CSV table of C-alpha atoms and ligand atoms in Angstrom, one decimal:
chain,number,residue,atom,x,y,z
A,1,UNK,CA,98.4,150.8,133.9
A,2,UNK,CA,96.3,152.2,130.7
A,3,UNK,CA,92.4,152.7,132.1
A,4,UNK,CA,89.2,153.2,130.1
A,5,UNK,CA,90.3,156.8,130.2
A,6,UNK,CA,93.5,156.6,128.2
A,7,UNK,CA,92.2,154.6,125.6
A,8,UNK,CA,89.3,157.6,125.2
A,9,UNK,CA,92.0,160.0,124.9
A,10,UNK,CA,94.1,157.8,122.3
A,11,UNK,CA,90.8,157.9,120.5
A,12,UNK,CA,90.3,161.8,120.8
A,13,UNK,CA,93.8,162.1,119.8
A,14,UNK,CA,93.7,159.7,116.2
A,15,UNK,CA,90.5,162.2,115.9
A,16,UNK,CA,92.4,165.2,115.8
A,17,UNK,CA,95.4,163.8,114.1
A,18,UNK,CA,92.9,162.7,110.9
A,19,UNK,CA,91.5,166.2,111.2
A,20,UNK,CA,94.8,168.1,110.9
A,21,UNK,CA,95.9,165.7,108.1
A,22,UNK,CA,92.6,165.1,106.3
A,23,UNK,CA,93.9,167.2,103.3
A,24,UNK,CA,97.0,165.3,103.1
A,25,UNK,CA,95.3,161.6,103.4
A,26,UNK,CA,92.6,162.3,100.4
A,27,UNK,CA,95.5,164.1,98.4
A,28,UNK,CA,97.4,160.5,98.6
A,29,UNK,CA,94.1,158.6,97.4
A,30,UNK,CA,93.6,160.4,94.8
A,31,UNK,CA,97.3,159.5,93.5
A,32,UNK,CA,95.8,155.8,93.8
A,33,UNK,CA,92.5,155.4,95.3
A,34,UNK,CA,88.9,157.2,94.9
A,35,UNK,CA,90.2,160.9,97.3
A,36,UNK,CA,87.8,159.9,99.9
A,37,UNK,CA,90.3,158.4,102.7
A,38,UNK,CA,90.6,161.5,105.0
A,39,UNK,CA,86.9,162.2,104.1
A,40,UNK,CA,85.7,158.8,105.4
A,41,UNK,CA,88.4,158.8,108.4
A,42,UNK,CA,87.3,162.2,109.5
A,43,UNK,CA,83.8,161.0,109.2
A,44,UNK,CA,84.4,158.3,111.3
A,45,UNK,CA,86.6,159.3,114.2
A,46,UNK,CA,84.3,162.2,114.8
A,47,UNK,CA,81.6,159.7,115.4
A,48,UNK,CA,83.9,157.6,117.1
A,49,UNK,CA,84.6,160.5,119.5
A,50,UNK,CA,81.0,161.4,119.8
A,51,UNK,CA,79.5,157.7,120.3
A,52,UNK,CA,82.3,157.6,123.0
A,53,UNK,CA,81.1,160.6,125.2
A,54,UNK,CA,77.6,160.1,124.5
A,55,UNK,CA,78.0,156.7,126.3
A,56,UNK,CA,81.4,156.4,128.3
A,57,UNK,CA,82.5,153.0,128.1
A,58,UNK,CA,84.0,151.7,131.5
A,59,UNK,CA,87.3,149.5,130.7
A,60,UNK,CA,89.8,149.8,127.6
A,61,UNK,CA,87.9,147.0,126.4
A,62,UNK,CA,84.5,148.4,125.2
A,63,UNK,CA,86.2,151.3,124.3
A,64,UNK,CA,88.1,150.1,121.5
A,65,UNK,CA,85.0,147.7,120.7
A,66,UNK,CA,82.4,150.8,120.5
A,67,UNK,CA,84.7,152.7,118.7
A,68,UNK,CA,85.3,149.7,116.4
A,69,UNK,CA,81.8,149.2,115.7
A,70,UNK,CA,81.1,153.1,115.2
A,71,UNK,CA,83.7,152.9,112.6
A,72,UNK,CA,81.8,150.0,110.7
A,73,UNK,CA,78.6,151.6,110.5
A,74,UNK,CA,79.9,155.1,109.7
A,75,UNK,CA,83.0,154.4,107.3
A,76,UNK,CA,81.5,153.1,103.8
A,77,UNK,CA,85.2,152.5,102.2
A,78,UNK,CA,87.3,149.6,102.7
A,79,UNK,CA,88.8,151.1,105.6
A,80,UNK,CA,86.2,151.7,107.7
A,81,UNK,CA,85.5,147.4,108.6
A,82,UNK,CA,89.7,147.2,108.7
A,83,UNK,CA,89.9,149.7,111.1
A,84,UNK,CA,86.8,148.6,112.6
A,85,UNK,CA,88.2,144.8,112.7
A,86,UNK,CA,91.4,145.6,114.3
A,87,UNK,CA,89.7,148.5,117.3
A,88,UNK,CA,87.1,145.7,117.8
A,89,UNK,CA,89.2,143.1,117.7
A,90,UNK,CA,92.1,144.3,120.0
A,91,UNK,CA,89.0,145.5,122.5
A,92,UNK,CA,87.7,142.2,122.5
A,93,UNK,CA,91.3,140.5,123.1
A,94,UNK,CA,91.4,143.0,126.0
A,95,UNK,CA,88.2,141.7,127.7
A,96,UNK,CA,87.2,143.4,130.5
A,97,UNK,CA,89.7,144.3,133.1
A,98,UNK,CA,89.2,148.0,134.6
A,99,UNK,CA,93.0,148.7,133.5
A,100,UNK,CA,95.9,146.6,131.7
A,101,UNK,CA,99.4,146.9,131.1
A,102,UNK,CA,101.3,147.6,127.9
A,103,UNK,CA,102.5,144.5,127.8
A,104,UNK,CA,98.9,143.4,127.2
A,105,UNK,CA,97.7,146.1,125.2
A,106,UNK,CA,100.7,144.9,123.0
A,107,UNK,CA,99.3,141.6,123.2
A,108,UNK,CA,95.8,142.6,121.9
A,109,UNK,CA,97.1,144.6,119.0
A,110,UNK,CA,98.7,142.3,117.5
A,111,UNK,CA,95.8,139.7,117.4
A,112,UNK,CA,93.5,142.9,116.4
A,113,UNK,CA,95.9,143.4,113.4
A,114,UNK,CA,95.7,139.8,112.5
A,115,UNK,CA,92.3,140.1,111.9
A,116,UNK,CA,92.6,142.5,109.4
A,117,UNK,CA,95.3,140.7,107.7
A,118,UNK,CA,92.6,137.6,107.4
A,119,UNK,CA,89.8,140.2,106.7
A,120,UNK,CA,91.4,142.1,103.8
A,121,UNK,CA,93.9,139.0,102.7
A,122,UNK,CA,96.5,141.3,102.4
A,123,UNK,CA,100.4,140.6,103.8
A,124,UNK,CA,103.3,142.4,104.1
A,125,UNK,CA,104.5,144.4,100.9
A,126,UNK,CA,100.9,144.4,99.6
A,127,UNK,CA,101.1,148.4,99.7
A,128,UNK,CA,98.2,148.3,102.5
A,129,UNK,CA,97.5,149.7,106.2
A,130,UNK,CA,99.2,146.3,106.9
A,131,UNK,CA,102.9,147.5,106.0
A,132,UNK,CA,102.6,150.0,108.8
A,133,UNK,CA,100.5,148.0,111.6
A,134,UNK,CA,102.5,145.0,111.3
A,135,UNK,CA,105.9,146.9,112.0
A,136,UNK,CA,103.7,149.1,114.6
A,137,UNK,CA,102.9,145.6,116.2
A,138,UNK,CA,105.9,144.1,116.3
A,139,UNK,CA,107.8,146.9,118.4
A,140,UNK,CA,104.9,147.9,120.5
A,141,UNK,CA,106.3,145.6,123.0
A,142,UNK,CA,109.3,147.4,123.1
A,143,UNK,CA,107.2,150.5,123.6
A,144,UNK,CA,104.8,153.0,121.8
A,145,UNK,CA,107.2,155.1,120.6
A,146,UNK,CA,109.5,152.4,119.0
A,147,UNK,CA,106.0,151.6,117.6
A,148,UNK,CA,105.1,155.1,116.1
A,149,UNK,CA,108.8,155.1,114.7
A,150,UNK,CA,108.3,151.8,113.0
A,151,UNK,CA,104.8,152.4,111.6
A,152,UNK,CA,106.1,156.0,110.2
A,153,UNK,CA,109.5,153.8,108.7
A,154,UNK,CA,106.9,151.1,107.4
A,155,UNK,CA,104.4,153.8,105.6
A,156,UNK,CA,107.0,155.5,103.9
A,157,UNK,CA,108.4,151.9,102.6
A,158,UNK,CA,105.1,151.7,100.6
A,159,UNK,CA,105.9,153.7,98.5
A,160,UNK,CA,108.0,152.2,95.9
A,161,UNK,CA,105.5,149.1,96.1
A,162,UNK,CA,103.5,148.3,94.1
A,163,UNK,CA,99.6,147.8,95.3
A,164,UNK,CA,98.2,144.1,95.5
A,165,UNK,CA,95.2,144.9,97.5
A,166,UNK,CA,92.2,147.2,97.3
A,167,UNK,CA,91.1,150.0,94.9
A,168,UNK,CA,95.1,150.6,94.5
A,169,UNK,CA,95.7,147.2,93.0
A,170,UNK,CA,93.4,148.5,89.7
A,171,UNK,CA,96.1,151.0,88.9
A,172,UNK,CA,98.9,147.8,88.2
A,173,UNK,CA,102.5,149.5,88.1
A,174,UNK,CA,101.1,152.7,88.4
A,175,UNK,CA,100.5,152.4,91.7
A,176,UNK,CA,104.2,152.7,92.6
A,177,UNK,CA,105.9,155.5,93.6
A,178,UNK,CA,102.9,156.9,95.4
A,179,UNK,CA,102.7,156.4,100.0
A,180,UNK,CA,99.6,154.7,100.6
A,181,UNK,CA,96.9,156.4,102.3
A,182,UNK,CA,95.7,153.6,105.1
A,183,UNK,CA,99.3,152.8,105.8
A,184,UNK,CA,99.9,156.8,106.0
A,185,UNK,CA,96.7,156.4,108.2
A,186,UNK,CA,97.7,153.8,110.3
A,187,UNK,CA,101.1,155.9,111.1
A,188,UNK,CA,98.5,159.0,112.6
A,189,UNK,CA,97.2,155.9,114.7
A,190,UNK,CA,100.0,154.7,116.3
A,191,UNK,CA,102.0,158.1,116.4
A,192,UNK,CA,98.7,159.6,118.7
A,193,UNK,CA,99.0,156.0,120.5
A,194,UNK,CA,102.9,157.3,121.5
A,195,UNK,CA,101.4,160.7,122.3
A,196,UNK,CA,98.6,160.1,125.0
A,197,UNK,CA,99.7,160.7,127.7
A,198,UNK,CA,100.2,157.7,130.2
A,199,UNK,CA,101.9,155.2,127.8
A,200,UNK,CA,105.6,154.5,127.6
A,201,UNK,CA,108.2,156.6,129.3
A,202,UNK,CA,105.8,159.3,131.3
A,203,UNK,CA,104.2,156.7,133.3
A,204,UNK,CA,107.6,155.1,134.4
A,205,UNK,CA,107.8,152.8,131.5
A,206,UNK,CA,106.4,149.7,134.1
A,207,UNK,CA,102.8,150.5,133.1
B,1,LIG,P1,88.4,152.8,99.6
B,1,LIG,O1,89.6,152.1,99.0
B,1,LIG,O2,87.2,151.9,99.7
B,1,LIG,O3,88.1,154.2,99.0
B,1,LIG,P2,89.7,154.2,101.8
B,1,LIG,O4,90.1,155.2,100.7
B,1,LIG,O5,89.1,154.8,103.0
B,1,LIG,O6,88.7,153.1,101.2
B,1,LIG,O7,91.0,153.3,102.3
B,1,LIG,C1,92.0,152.9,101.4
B,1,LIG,C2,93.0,152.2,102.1
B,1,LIG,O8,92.5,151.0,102.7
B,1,LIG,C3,94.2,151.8,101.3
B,1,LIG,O9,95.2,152.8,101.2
B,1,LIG,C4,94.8,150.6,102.0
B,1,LIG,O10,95.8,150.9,103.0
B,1,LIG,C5,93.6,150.0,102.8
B,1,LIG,N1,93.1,148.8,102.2
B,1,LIG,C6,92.4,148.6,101.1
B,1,LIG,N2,92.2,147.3,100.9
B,1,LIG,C7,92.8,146.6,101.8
B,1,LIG,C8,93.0,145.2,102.2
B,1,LIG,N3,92.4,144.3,101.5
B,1,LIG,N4,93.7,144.9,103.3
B,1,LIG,C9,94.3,145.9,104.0
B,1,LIG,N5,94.2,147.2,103.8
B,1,LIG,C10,93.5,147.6,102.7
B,2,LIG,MG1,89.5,155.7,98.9
């Protein structure tokens, strides 16, 4: 079973992982966007981190829906209310048991990642965070780390697209040939997912 206590350390984790890779994520939007998107992720998972020691949320549940809401108020770019949406969303699909499975937590994603596709109107092959959560989603119930491995395939398929949604879009054919930074984002997300401890294989794969 994942408790409130995994779900802090998935958090801590996509903190650090946005830290190490800030460079990398603000080097891809400048190829297509405005270079803030490691900028405004950093910003926001440190608060994210912060909000969530300051006041130690008891079930996976208002974890995910704290550190959704932190992300609203602290991420100006477009990003900031998708990621927010789908934390907050998947938290809320969670409701408040102590502990849940994987099975569930698969569950919740997807409806959390739903919501972002009806938030943003974006869909598959829109060269969005969406062509690496929706793969992500699909094989988390097979299990995290078919989930990282799909979200990492699905980021790296954006790049011959060309961008439909978002400050991207402006930039018309240019826009191909360039990895999206959310979907490149997204990846870190789901790859920290696979690495905290406690989910998938470590825990006996029955969690
Ligand atoms: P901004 O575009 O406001 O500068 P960021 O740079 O933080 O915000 O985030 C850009 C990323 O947000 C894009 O790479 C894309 O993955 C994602 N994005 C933008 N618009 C949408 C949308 N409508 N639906 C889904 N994802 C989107
Ligand atoms: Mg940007």
């Amino acid at each position: 079973m994942l408790d409130a206590d995994f779900f802090r350390r998935w958090m801590a984790a996509v903190a650090a992982a946005v830290d190490r890779e800030a460079d990398h994520l603000t080097e891809l939007d400048s190829a297509i966007g405005d270079a803030d998107h490691g900028s405004n992720l950093q910003r926001g998972f440190g608060a994210v981190t912060a909000v969530l020691e300051k006041e130690s949320p008891q079930t996976p549940g208002a974890v995910l829906m704290l550190a959704g809401r932190q992300l609203i108020s602290t991420v100006g770019g477009a990003s900031g209310p998708l990621y927010g949406t789908l934390l907050r969303r998947t938290g809320k699909a969670l409701g408040d048991a102590p502990a849940v499975t994987e099975e569930q937590l698969a569950e919740a994603f997807a409806v959390g990642v739903a919501a972002v596709a009806q938030l943003g109107g974006a869909q598959a092959g829109d060269k969005t965070m969406l062509d690496a959560l929706l793969p992500a989603a699909a094989a988390l119930g097979t299990s995290p780390g078919a989930a990282r491995d799909a979200a990492e395939a699905g980021a790296a398929a954006t790049v011959p697209m060309q961008a439909r949604k978002g400050r991207a879009s402006y930039l018309g054919e240019r826009s191909i040939g360039h990895q999206d930074p959310g979907a490149t984002s997204s990846a870190l997300l789901i790859a920290a997912l696979a690495g905290t401890s406690g989910a998938g294989a470590e825990n006996g794969g029955d969690a």
